[in-house]
Coordinates of C-alpha atoms in Angstrom, one line a residue:
Chain A
M230 CA 28.3 3.5 28.9
R231 CA 26.7 0.2 28.3
G232 CA 25.0 0.3 31.5
A233 CA 23.5 3.7 30.8
D234 CA 22.3 2.4 27.3
M235 CA 20.5 -0.5 28.9
A236 CA 18.8 1.8 31.4
D237 CA 17.6 4.1 28.5
H238 CA 16.4 1.3 26.4
P239 CA 12.6 1.0 26.8
Q240 CA 12.0 -2.7 27.7
I241 CA 8.7 -4.4 27.2
I242 CA 7.1 -6.0 30.2
D243 CA 6.1 -9.5 29.4
D244 CA 4.6 -11.2 32.6
R245 CA 2.9 -14.4 31.4
Q246 CA 2.0 -15.4 34.9
A247 CA 0.1 -12.2 35.6
S248 CA -1.2 -12.0 31.9
R249 CA 0.4 -8.6 31.7
F250 CA 2.1 -7.3 28.5
L251 CA 3.1 -3.8 28.3
V252 CA 5.0 -1.8 25.6
P253 CA 6.7 1.4 26.6
R254 CA 5.4 4.3 24.5
Q255 CA 8.9 5.7 24.3
A256 CA 9.5 2.8 21.8
F257 CA 7.4 4.9 19.3
T258 CA 8.8 8.3 20.0
S259 CA 12.5 8.1 20.9
R260 CA 15.0 9.1 18.4
E261 CA 17.6 6.8 20.1
T262 CA 15.4 3.9 19.9
F263 CA 14.8 4.6 16.2
E264 CA 18.6 4.6 15.6
R265 CA 18.9 1.3 17.4
E266 CA 16.1 -0.2 15.3
C267 CA 17.9 0.8 12.2
A268 CA 21.0 -1.1 13.2
A269 CA 19.4 -4.0 15.0
I270 CA 16.4 -4.6 12.7
F271 CA 16.6 -2.9 9.3
D272 CA 20.4 -3.6 8.9
R273 CA 20.1 -7.2 10.0
C274 CA 16.8 -8.7 9.0
W275 CA 15.7 -10.1 5.6
L276 CA 13.7 -7.3 3.9
Y277 CA 11.3 -7.8 1.0
L278 CA 12.5 -6.2 -2.3
G279 CA 10.1 -7.3 -5.0
H280 CA 8.3 -10.0 -6.8
A281 CA 9.7 -11.9 -9.8
S282 CA 6.6 -10.9 -12.0
E283 CA 7.7 -7.3 -11.7
L284 CA 10.9 -8.2 -13.7
A285 CA 9.1 -10.4 -16.2
A286 CA 11.6 -10.1 -19.1
P287 CA 15.5 -10.2 -19.2
G288 CA 16.6 -6.5 -19.2
A289 CA 13.9 -5.3 -16.9
F290 CA 14.7 -3.1 -13.9
I291 CA 13.0 -1.3 -11.0
T292 CA 14.5 1.2 -8.6
R293 CA 13.2 1.0 -5.1
K294 CA 14.1 2.3 -1.6
V295 CA 14.6 -0.4 0.9
A296 CA 15.1 0.9 4.5
R297 CA 16.2 4.3 3.2
R298 CA 18.7 2.9 0.8
P299 CA 18.3 3.3 -3.0
I300 CA 18.3 -0.1 -4.7
L301 CA 18.5 -1.1 -8.3
F302 CA 16.6 -4.5 -8.8
T303 CA 17.6 -5.9 -12.3
R304 CA 17.3 -8.9 -14.4
D305 CA 20.2 -9.4 -16.8
K306 CA 20.1 -10.8 -20.3
E307 CA 20.6 -14.4 -19.0
G308 CA 17.5 -13.8 -16.8
E309 CA 19.4 -13.6 -13.5
F310 CA 18.1 -11.3 -10.8
H311 CA 20.4 -8.8 -9.1
A312 CA 20.0 -6.3 -6.2
L313 CA 22.6 -3.5 -6.5
F314 CA 23.2 -0.4 -4.4
N315 CA 22.0 2.3 -6.7
A316 CA 25.1 4.5 -6.4
C317 CA 28.0 5.1 -8.8
P318 CA 31.3 3.7 -7.5
H319 CA 33.1 6.9 -8.9
R320 CA 31.4 9.8 -7.1
G321 CA 28.3 8.2 -5.7
A322 CA 25.5 9.6 -7.8
L323 CA 22.4 7.6 -8.3
V324 CA 23.2 5.6 -11.4
C325 CA 19.6 4.7 -12.5
R326 CA 17.2 7.6 -12.2
E327 CA 14.1 6.0 -13.7
R328 CA 11.5 4.1 -11.6
K329 CA 11.3 1.2 -13.9
G330 CA 11.9 0.1 -17.4
A331 CA 14.0 -2.1 -19.6
S332 CA 17.7 -1.6 -20.3
R333 CA 20.9 -3.7 -20.5
A334 CA 23.1 -0.9 -19.5
F335 CA 22.9 2.0 -16.9
M336 CA 25.0 5.1 -17.6
C337 CA 25.8 7.5 -14.7
M338 CA 24.7 11.0 -15.9
Y339 CA 27.7 12.6 -14.1
H340 CA 30.8 11.3 -15.9
G341 CA 29.3 8.7 -18.2
W342 CA 30.4 5.5 -16.4
T343 CA 28.3 2.7 -17.7
F344 CA 27.3 -0.5 -16.0
G345 CA 25.8 -3.8 -17.1
S346 CA 22.6 -5.2 -15.4
D347 CA 24.7 -7.2 -13.2
G348 CA 26.6 -4.1 -12.0
H349 CA 29.9 -4.6 -13.8
L350 CA 31.7 -1.5 -15.2
M351 CA 31.3 -1.9 -19.1
S352 CA 32.9 1.4 -20.1
L353 CA 34.1 4.8 -18.9
P354 CA 35.0 7.9 -21.0
G355 CA 38.7 8.8 -20.9
S356 CA 39.9 5.4 -19.8
S357 CA 43.5 6.2 -20.8
G358 CA 43.6 8.6 -17.9
Y359 CA 43.3 5.5 -15.6
T360 CA 45.7 2.7 -14.7
E361 CA 45.7 -0.5 -16.7
N362 CA 43.5 -2.7 -14.5
F363 CA 41.3 0.2 -13.3
K364 CA 38.2 -1.0 -15.1
T365 CA 38.2 -4.5 -13.6
D366 CA 39.1 -3.3 -10.1
P367 CA 36.2 -4.8 -7.8
Q368 CA 36.0 -1.4 -6.1
K369 CA 35.0 0.2 -9.4
Q370 CA 31.9 -2.0 -10.0
M371 CA 28.5 -1.2 -8.6
V372 CA 28.0 -3.0 -5.2
H373 CA 25.7 -5.8 -4.8
V374 CA 23.5 -5.8 -1.7
P375 CA 25.3 -8.4 0.6
R376 CA 22.5 -10.9 0.3
M377 CA 19.5 -11.6 -1.9
E378 CA 17.5 -14.8 -1.8
R379 CA 14.1 -15.7 -3.3
F380 CA 11.3 -17.6 -1.7
G381 CA 9.1 -18.8 -4.5
D382 CA 8.7 -15.5 -6.5
F383 CA 9.3 -13.2 -3.4
F384 CA 12.7 -11.6 -3.4
F385 CA 14.3 -10.5 -0.1
I386 CA 17.6 -8.8 0.6
S387 CA 19.8 -8.4 3.6
F388 CA 22.2 -5.8 4.3
A389 CA 24.0 -8.2 6.7
S390 CA 26.6 -10.5 5.1
D391 CA 26.0 -13.2 7.8
G392 CA 23.0 -14.7 9.5
E393 CA 20.4 -17.3 8.8
D394 CA 19.3 -18.1 5.2
L395 CA 15.9 -16.8 4.1
A396 CA 13.9 -20.0 4.4
T397 CA 15.0 -20.4 8.0
Y398 CA 14.2 -16.8 8.8
L399 CA 10.7 -17.0 7.4
A400 CA 9.9 -20.1 9.5
G401 CA 6.2 -20.7 9.6
A402 CA 5.6 -17.5 7.4
G403 CA 6.9 -19.5 4.5
D404 CA 3.8 -21.7 4.4
F405 CA 1.6 -18.7 4.4
L406 CA 3.5 -17.3 1.4
K407 CA 3.1 -20.6 -0.3
L408 CA -0.7 -20.5 0.4
V409 CA -1.0 -17.2 -1.6
S410 CA 1.3 -18.6 -4.3
E411 CA -1.1 -21.5 -4.8
H412 CA -4.2 -19.5 -5.6
S413 CA -3.7 -20.2 -9.2
D414 CA -2.1 -22.9 -11.3
S415 CA -0.9 -20.1 -13.7
G416 CA 1.2 -18.5 -10.8
M417 CA 0.7 -15.1 -9.2
Q418 CA 1.8 -11.7 -10.4
I419 CA 1.9 -8.2 -9.2
V420 CA -0.8 -6.0 -11.0
G421 CA 0.3 -2.7 -12.3
G422 CA -0.3 0.4 -10.2
T423 CA 1.3 1.0 -6.8
Q424 CA -0.3 2.6 -3.8
E425 CA 2.4 4.9 -2.3
Y426 CA 1.6 6.8 0.7
A427 CA 2.8 7.7 4.1
I428 CA 1.7 8.0 7.7
R429 CA 2.8 10.5 10.3
G430 CA 3.2 7.7 12.9
N431 CA 5.7 5.1 14.1
W432 CA 6.1 2.2 11.8
K433 CA 5.4 -0.4 14.6
L434 CA 1.9 1.0 14.8
L435 CA 1.2 -0.1 11.3
A436 CA 2.7 -3.5 11.9
E437 CA 0.2 -3.9 14.9
N438 CA -2.7 -2.5 12.9
S439 CA -2.2 -4.8 10.1
Y440 CA -3.4 -7.9 11.9
D441 CA -5.3 -6.3 14.8
G442 CA -8.8 -8.0 14.7
Y443 CA -9.9 -6.2 17.8
H444 CA -10.2 -2.7 16.2
A445 CA -12.4 -3.7 13.3
A446 CA -15.8 -3.2 14.9
C447 CA -15.2 0.2 16.3
N448 CA -12.7 1.7 13.9
H449 CA -14.3 0.3 10.8
S450 CA -17.9 0.5 11.6
T451 CA -18.7 2.5 8.4
Y452 CA -17.0 0.0 6.2
L453 CA -19.2 -2.8 7.8
D454 CA -22.3 -0.5 7.1
Y455 CA -21.1 0.0 3.6
L456 CA -21.0 -3.8 3.0
K457 CA -24.6 -4.1 4.3
N458 CA -25.8 -1.3 1.9
A459 CA -23.9 -2.2 -1.2
N460 CA -26.4 -4.5 -3.0
G461 CA -25.2 -7.9 -1.6
A462 CA -21.5 -7.3 -1.0
L463 CA -22.0 -8.9 2.4
G464 CA -22.2 -12.7 2.8
A465 CA -23.6 -14.7 5.7
T466 CA -20.1 -16.0 6.9
P467 CA -19.4 -14.7 10.4
L468 CA -16.0 -13.1 11.4
S469 CA -14.3 -15.7 13.4
G470 CA -10.8 -17.3 13.6
V471 CA -7.5 -17.6 15.4
A472 CA -4.0 -16.1 15.7
H473 CA -0.8 -18.0 14.6
N474 CA 2.7 -17.5 16.0
L475 CA 4.8 -18.2 12.9
G476 CA 8.1 -17.9 14.6
N477 CA 11.0 -15.3 14.5
G478 CA 8.5 -12.5 15.1
H479 CA 6.3 -13.4 12.2
A480 CA 2.5 -13.9 13.0
A481 CA -0.9 -14.0 11.3
V482 CA -4.5 -14.1 12.0
E483 CA -6.6 -16.6 10.0
Y484 CA -10.4 -16.2 10.0
S485 CA -13.6 -16.5 8.1
A486 CA -15.3 -13.2 7.0
P487 CA -18.5 -12.1 5.3
W488 CA -16.9 -10.3 2.3
G489 CA -16.4 -11.8 -1.1
R490 CA -13.0 -13.4 -2.0
P491 CA -12.3 -13.5 -5.7
I492 CA -10.5 -16.8 -5.1
A493 CA -13.6 -18.7 -4.2
Q494 CA -16.0 -17.0 -1.8
W495 CA -19.0 -15.8 -3.6
V496 CA -21.2 -13.0 -2.5
P497 CA -24.6 -12.1 -4.0
L498 CA -23.3 -8.8 -5.6
W499 CA -21.4 -11.0 -8.1
G500 CA -24.5 -12.5 -9.5
E501 CA -25.2 -16.0 -11.1
E502 CA -22.5 -15.7 -13.7
G503 CA -20.0 -14.9 -11.0
K504 CA -21.3 -17.9 -9.0
A505 CA -20.6 -20.3 -11.9
E506 CA -17.1 -19.0 -12.3
I507 CA -16.3 -19.1 -8.5
T508 CA -17.6 -22.7 -8.5
A509 CA -15.3 -23.6 -11.3
I510 CA -12.3 -22.1 -9.7
H511 CA -12.9 -23.8 -6.5
A512 CA -13.3 -27.2 -8.2
S513 CA -10.0 -26.7 -10.0
L514 CA -8.2 -25.6 -6.8
E515 CA -9.5 -28.7 -5.0
H516 CA -8.3 -30.8 -7.9
R517 CA -4.8 -29.3 -7.6
V518 CA -4.2 -29.1 -3.8
G519 CA -6.9 -31.4 -2.3
P520 CA -10.1 -30.5 -0.6
E521 CA -8.6 -29.5 2.8
R522 CA -6.0 -27.0 1.5
A523 CA -8.4 -25.6 -1.1
D524 CA -11.0 -24.9 1.5
R525 CA -8.3 -23.1 3.6
I526 CA -7.0 -21.1 0.6
A527 CA -10.5 -20.3 -0.6
H528 CA -12.5 -19.5 2.5
K529 CA -10.1 -18.3 5.1
N530 CA -8.7 -14.8 5.3
R531 CA -5.1 -14.3 6.4
N532 CA -3.4 -11.0 7.6
M533 CA 0.3 -11.7 8.1
V534 CA 3.2 -9.6 9.1
I535 CA 6.6 -11.0 8.2
F536 CA 8.9 -9.4 10.7
P537 CA 9.8 -6.6 10.5
N538 CA 7.6 -4.9 7.9
L539 CA 6.2 -7.0 5.1
V540 CA 2.4 -7.4 5.2
V541 CA 0.8 -10.0 3.1
N542 CA -3.0 -9.8 3.4
D543 CA -5.0 -12.5 1.7
I544 CA -8.4 -11.1 2.3
M545 CA -11.0 -9.5 -0.1
A546 CA -8.0 -9.2 -2.4
V547 CA -4.3 -10.2 -2.0
T548 CA -2.1 -7.3 -0.9
V549 CA 1.7 -7.0 -0.5
R550 CA 2.8 -4.0 1.5
T551 CA 6.0 -2.7 3.0
F552 CA 6.4 0.3 5.3
Y553 CA 9.8 1.9 6.2
P554 CA 10.3 4.6 8.8
T555 CA 12.4 7.6 8.0
A556 CA 11.9 9.1 11.5
P557 CA 10.3 7.8 14.8
D558 CA 7.1 9.5 13.8
Y559 CA 7.0 9.0 10.0
M560 CA 6.8 6.0 7.6
E561 CA 6.7 5.5 3.9
I562 CA 4.3 2.8 2.6
N563 CA 4.1 1.0 -0.7
A564 CA 1.3 -1.4 -1.6
W565 CA 0.7 -3.8 -4.5
A566 CA -2.0 -6.1 -5.6
L567 CA -1.1 -9.8 -6.2
A568 CA -3.4 -11.7 -8.5
P569 CA -3.3 -14.9 -10.6
R570 CA -1.4 -14.5 -13.8
E571 CA -4.3 -15.7 -15.7
E572 CA -7.8 -14.7 -14.5
S573 CA -10.9 -13.7 -16.4
E574 CA -11.5 -10.1 -17.1
W575 CA -14.6 -10.3 -14.8
L576 CA -12.6 -11.6 -11.8
R577 CA -9.7 -9.2 -12.2
K578 CA -12.1 -6.3 -12.3
Y579 CA -13.8 -7.5 -9.0
R580 CA -10.5 -8.2 -7.4
L581 CA -9.3 -4.6 -8.0
Y582 CA -12.8 -3.3 -7.1
N583 CA -12.6 -5.2 -3.9
F584 CA -9.0 -4.0 -3.2
T585 CA -9.9 -0.4 -3.5
E586 CA -13.1 -0.8 -1.5
F587 CA -11.3 -1.5 1.8
L588 CA -7.7 -0.9 1.2
G589 CA -5.4 2.0 0.6
P590 CA -5.6 5.8 1.0
G591 CA -8.9 6.1 -0.8
G592 CA -10.6 3.1 0.6
F593 CA -13.4 2.8 3.0
A594 CA -11.3 1.7 5.9
T595 CA -7.5 2.4 5.6
P596 CA -8.1 6.2 6.1
D597 CA -9.5 5.4 9.5
D598 CA -6.5 3.2 10.3
V599 CA -4.3 6.1 9.4
E600 CA -6.3 8.3 11.6
A601 CA -6.0 5.9 14.5
I602 CA -2.2 5.5 14.0
E603 CA -1.7 9.3 13.8
K604 CA -3.9 9.8 16.8
C605 CA -1.7 7.3 18.8
Q606 CA 1.4 9.1 17.8
Q607 CA -0.1 12.4 18.9
G608 CA -1.3 10.9 22.1
Y609 CA 2.1 9.7 23.1
A610 CA 3.1 13.4 23.6
T611 CA 0.9 13.4 26.7
G612 CA 3.5 11.5 28.7
G613 CA 2.1 11.4 32.2
D614 CA 1.2 8.3 34.1
A615 CA 0.1 6.1 31.2
L616 CA 3.5 5.4 29.7
F617 CA 2.7 2.0 28.5
N618 CA 0.4 0.4 25.9
D619 CA -1.4 -2.6 27.0
I620 CA -1.5 -5.5 24.6
S621 CA -2.3 -8.4 26.9
K622 CA -5.7 -9.2 25.4
G623 CA -6.2 -13.0 25.3
M624 CA -3.0 -13.7 27.3
N625 CA -4.9 -15.6 30.0
R626 CA -6.5 -18.0 27.4
T627 CA -5.8 -21.7 27.7
D628 CA -7.2 -22.4 24.3
A629 CA -5.9 -21.0 21.0
P630 CA -5.5 -17.2 20.7
Q631 CA -8.4 -15.7 18.8
F632 CA -8.1 -13.4 15.8
D633 CA -9.3 -10.4 17.8
D634 CA -6.8 -11.1 20.7
E635 CA -3.4 -9.5 20.7
E636 CA -1.1 -12.6 20.7
Q637 CA 0.1 -11.7 17.2
M638 CA 1.4 -8.3 18.3
R639 CA 3.2 -9.9 21.3
C640 CA 5.0 -12.2 18.8
F641 CA 6.2 -9.1 17.1
W642 CA 7.2 -7.2 20.2
R643 CA 9.1 -10.2 21.7
E644 CA 11.2 -10.4 18.6
W645 CA 11.6 -6.6 18.4
D646 CA 12.8 -6.5 22.1
R647 CA 15.2 -9.5 21.6
R648 CA 16.8 -7.8 18.6
V649 CA 17.1 -4.4 20.0
A650 CA 18.5 -5.7 23.2
M651 CA 21.1 -7.9 21.2
E652 CA 22.2 -4.7 19.5
E653 CA 23.2 -3.2 22.9
A654 CA 24.9 -6.3 24.3
Chain B
M1198 CA -8.3 19.3 -27.0
T1199 CA -8.0 21.6 -29.9
D1200 CA -5.0 23.8 -29.9
T1201 CA -6.5 26.4 -32.1
I1202 CA -8.4 29.4 -30.6
S1203 CA -11.7 30.0 -32.0
P1204 CA -14.4 32.4 -30.8
G1205 CA -18.1 31.7 -30.4
A1206 CA -19.7 28.4 -29.6
D1207 CA -16.6 26.9 -28.1
L1208 CA -16.2 29.8 -25.7
L1209 CA -19.8 29.6 -24.5
L1210 CA -19.5 25.8 -24.0
R1211 CA -16.3 26.3 -21.9
L1212 CA -18.1 28.9 -19.8
Q1213 CA -20.9 26.4 -19.1
V1214 CA -18.5 23.7 -18.2
E1215 CA -16.5 26.0 -16.0
D1216 CA -19.7 26.9 -14.2
L1217 CA -20.3 23.3 -13.6
L1218 CA -16.8 22.6 -12.3
Y1219 CA -16.9 25.7 -10.0
L1220 CA -20.2 24.6 -8.6
E1221 CA -18.8 21.1 -8.0
A1222 CA -15.7 22.6 -6.3
D1223 CA -17.9 24.9 -4.2
L1224 CA -20.2 22.0 -3.0
L1225 CA -17.2 20.0 -2.0
D1226 CA -15.6 22.8 -0.1
R1227 CA -18.8 23.4 1.7
W1228 CA -19.3 19.7 2.4
Q1229 CA -22.6 19.7 0.5
L1230 CA -21.9 16.1 -0.5
D1231 CA -25.5 15.0 -1.4
E1232 CA -25.7 18.0 -3.7
W1233 CA -22.4 17.1 -5.2
L1234 CA -23.6 13.5 -5.8
A1235 CA -26.6 15.0 -7.7
L1236 CA -24.3 16.5 -10.3
F1237 CA -23.6 13.0 -11.6
T1238 CA -25.5 10.6 -13.8
P1239 CA -26.8 7.4 -12.3
D1240 CA -24.1 5.4 -14.2
A1241 CA -21.3 7.7 -13.2
H1242 CA -17.8 6.7 -12.1
Y1243 CA -15.1 8.6 -10.0
F1244 CA -11.5 7.4 -10.3
V1245 CA -8.2 8.4 -8.8
P1246 CA -5.4 6.4 -10.5
P1247 CA -2.0 5.8 -8.7
N1248 CA 1.0 7.9 -9.2
D1249 CA 3.4 5.4 -11.0
I1250 CA 1.3 4.7 -14.2
D1251 CA -0.2 6.9 -16.9
G1252 CA -3.3 8.3 -15.2
D1253 CA -4.8 9.5 -18.5
T1254 CA -5.0 6.1 -20.0
A1255 CA -4.9 3.7 -17.0
D1256 CA -7.8 1.2 -16.8
P1257 CA -9.1 0.6 -13.4
N1258 CA -10.1 -3.0 -14.3
Q1259 CA -6.5 -3.8 -15.0
S1260 CA -4.4 -1.6 -12.6
L1261 CA -4.7 -1.0 -9.0
F1262 CA -6.1 2.5 -8.3
Y1263 CA -6.5 4.6 -5.3
I1264 CA -10.2 5.2 -5.9
N1265 CA -12.3 3.1 -8.3
D1266 CA -16.0 4.1 -7.6
D1267 CA -19.0 3.3 -9.5
H1268 CA -22.2 5.1 -8.6
V1269 CA -23.1 2.8 -5.8
R1270 CA -19.8 3.3 -4.2
M1271 CA -19.9 7.0 -4.8
R1272 CA -23.2 7.1 -2.9
E1273 CA -21.8 5.0 -0.1
R1274 CA -18.7 7.2 0.1
V1275 CA -21.1 10.2 0.6
I1276 CA -23.1 8.3 3.2
R1277 CA -19.9 7.4 5.1
L1278 CA -18.4 10.8 5.0
N1279 CA -21.7 12.1 6.6
K1280 CA -21.2 9.7 9.6
V1281 CA -19.3 10.5 12.8
G1282 CA -17.9 6.9 12.4
A1283 CA -15.9 8.0 9.4
H1284 CA -13.0 8.8 11.9
S1285 CA -10.6 10.2 9.3
E1286 CA -13.1 13.0 8.5
H1287 CA -14.4 13.5 12.0
P1288 CA -13.9 16.3 12.8
R1289 CA -14.2 17.3 9.2
S1290 CA -11.1 18.7 7.2
K1291 CA -11.3 22.1 5.9
V1292 CA -10.9 21.7 2.1
R1293 CA -10.4 24.2 -0.8
H1294 CA -10.6 23.1 -4.4
L1295 CA -9.0 25.5 -7.0
V1296 CA -9.8 24.7 -10.6
S1297 CA -8.3 26.4 -13.6
N1298 CA -7.0 26.0 -17.2
V1299 CA -10.3 24.5 -18.2
R1300 CA -10.2 23.1 -21.9
V1301 CA -13.3 21.6 -23.5
R1302 CA -13.9 19.3 -26.5
R1303 CA -17.2 18.0 -27.8
E1304 CA -17.3 14.4 -29.1
G1305 CA -20.7 13.4 -30.1
D1306 CA -23.0 13.6 -27.1
V1307 CA -20.1 13.8 -24.6
I1308 CA -18.2 16.9 -23.6
H1309 CA -14.6 16.1 -22.5
A1310 CA -13.2 18.7 -20.1
R1311 CA -9.6 18.8 -19.0
S1312 CA -8.6 21.2 -16.1
S1313 CA -5.9 21.8 -13.6
F1314 CA -6.6 21.5 -9.9
V1315 CA -5.1 22.0 -6.4
V1316 CA -7.0 20.8 -3.5
W1317 CA -5.9 21.7 0.1
R1318 CA -6.9 19.6 3.0
S1319 CA -6.2 20.9 6.5
K1320 CA -6.9 19.2 9.8
D1321 CA -5.3 19.1 13.2
I1322 CA -1.7 20.3 12.7
T1323 CA -1.3 19.4 9.1
S1324 CA -2.1 20.8 5.7
D1325 CA -1.8 18.7 2.6
A1326 CA -2.0 19.6 -1.1
F1327 CA -3.2 17.5 -3.9
V1328 CA -2.1 18.7 -7.4
G1329 CA -3.1 17.4 -10.7
H1330 CA -5.6 17.5 -13.5
Y1331 CA -9.3 16.5 -13.8
L1332 CA -10.7 14.7 -16.7
H1333 CA -14.4 15.2 -16.7
E1334 CA -16.9 13.6 -19.1
I1335 CA -20.1 15.6 -19.2
V1336 CA -23.5 14.7 -20.9
M1337 CA -26.8 16.5 -21.2
S1338 CA -29.5 15.0 -19.2
E1339 CA -33.0 16.5 -19.0
G1340 CA -31.6 19.9 -20.2
A1341 CA -28.9 20.0 -17.6
M1342 CA -25.2 19.1 -17.7
K1343 CA -24.4 16.0 -15.7
I1344 CA -21.1 14.4 -15.0
S1345 CA -20.8 10.9 -16.2
R1346 CA -17.1 10.3 -15.3
K1347 CA -14.5 12.1 -13.2
T1348 CA -10.8 11.1 -13.2
C1349 CA -8.4 12.9 -10.8
V1350 CA -4.8 12.4 -12.2
L1351 CA -2.5 13.3 -9.5
D1352 CA 0.9 15.0 -10.5
M1353 CA 2.7 14.1 -7.2
E1354 CA 5.3 11.4 -7.4
A1355 CA 3.7 9.6 -4.5
L1356 CA 0.8 10.3 -2.1
R1357 CA 3.2 11.7 0.5
P1358 CA 2.9 12.8 3.1
H1359 CA -0.8 12.7 2.7
A1360 CA -1.6 9.1 3.7
R1361 CA -5.1 9.3 2.6
I1362 CA -7.6 10.6 0.1
S1363 CA -10.4 10.7 2.7
I1364 CA -11.9 13.8 1.2
I1365 CA -13.4 13.9 -2.3
L1366 CA -10.9 15.4 -4.6

């Protein structure tokens, strides 16, 4: 049985001597592989749940699906954060049916069992019909997700009760999360309004696409045209940079680019008033973190994938994005904007204007990414001789991998392969 | 919107606004995008708020939207959609805009119109529906009605399975 599983499992081909890296297309289409991923990756890895700023006050809550499971993310009256499985211990109905809000108690609409923000059973109608210690029985409380940890203001959960702690798991990705947390001395917050969409394609295609510098010139030619036309939205800075292996399957590209960054890269579109403000922000940043780190924060763009499915893009705006598959050929995506807590109205306006320019279902670039991903998925139906995707670009380099090479994807796939193979062993 | 029904001038105004909205829908369905853009004032805006906040009151300068276009970006959107390199719309989708339940209210020089819409987009093997209501602000300019602001408030819980608003809603 095991032997047959191994033979069925689509292995990647990672031949460093021959600079050959091939990913079997079956990895994107097989139902069996999808089930393995759910067990090996989504049931085992640390997964992003939300940002502390989304639960700003005690009593705040959000309901969210994480890897197909309904989760209730709460902050109790003491200000403690909790991640609960959103299902009543009695008959299993969703306890909280609202998307977000503020409440110190959650009543199941089926039989009226009522739970506190920390999930404990506060009251239940007709309690005389139950045994004496029924209400305090651990089995009758809402169930906490086995593990929740925070890194700065980023909350992650794991459905596995064992395994490495979050900081160890994040490895080098931790420093990149810190970089986006340091944009402002007022801290960072999620701005209201979520982009919620879906792609009819395999989730790993979006992981790849998120830091694929190679596709920009062809796939996004009309976006680059737009920047040229749009009254000085394009600066003189060339596109250039490197890829980083951040460990544990996490990777990023870090590069300079011609678009404006509301943190501290000015473009003519923003005018003289904008120039003065950007100069002041940069000076304050330098004062706080030193010139070298300030320069990196302000002028370098970063696209990062934290394995398996958290994208933090620090580009013309700061985006936080997750994508979860519900089938081999379908994923659900949620995207949020991260911004300094305190920022001038002018800058916030341009930040959001920037975000919608490139990013999301109505932007000038994302729809073409979606098209590319869906066309890949459709192309895999051809089968035939080309059964592998080639992602060997830059593998023969002796210097640093470039942002438009494919080293970042190889980091992802090596970890994917290791985890899926582990599941079978 | 007023909830009383009165004959006369209000009715005529509604018919005029309906005519404009139907023309807009027809131009979009026929991919006459330059002509569509000409229906707008030079300082016009086009917005699509996200699904999880109140689209009627949301402010694009404070909340993340799907689409937050000033006139420059509307123009660039049209230029882009006319290019082969706009891969998401090449080949083009078939689109059909259905507009109904048009209500109008005059406030000073601005006519506020609220209407229901369904937009179908079909391409390849898929067909997606966008459902919601339009909020149009209309002004008189050189004797003609021009749109100064269009907000498309989606009624879906999320933009699924659509993946993109690559057409103009």
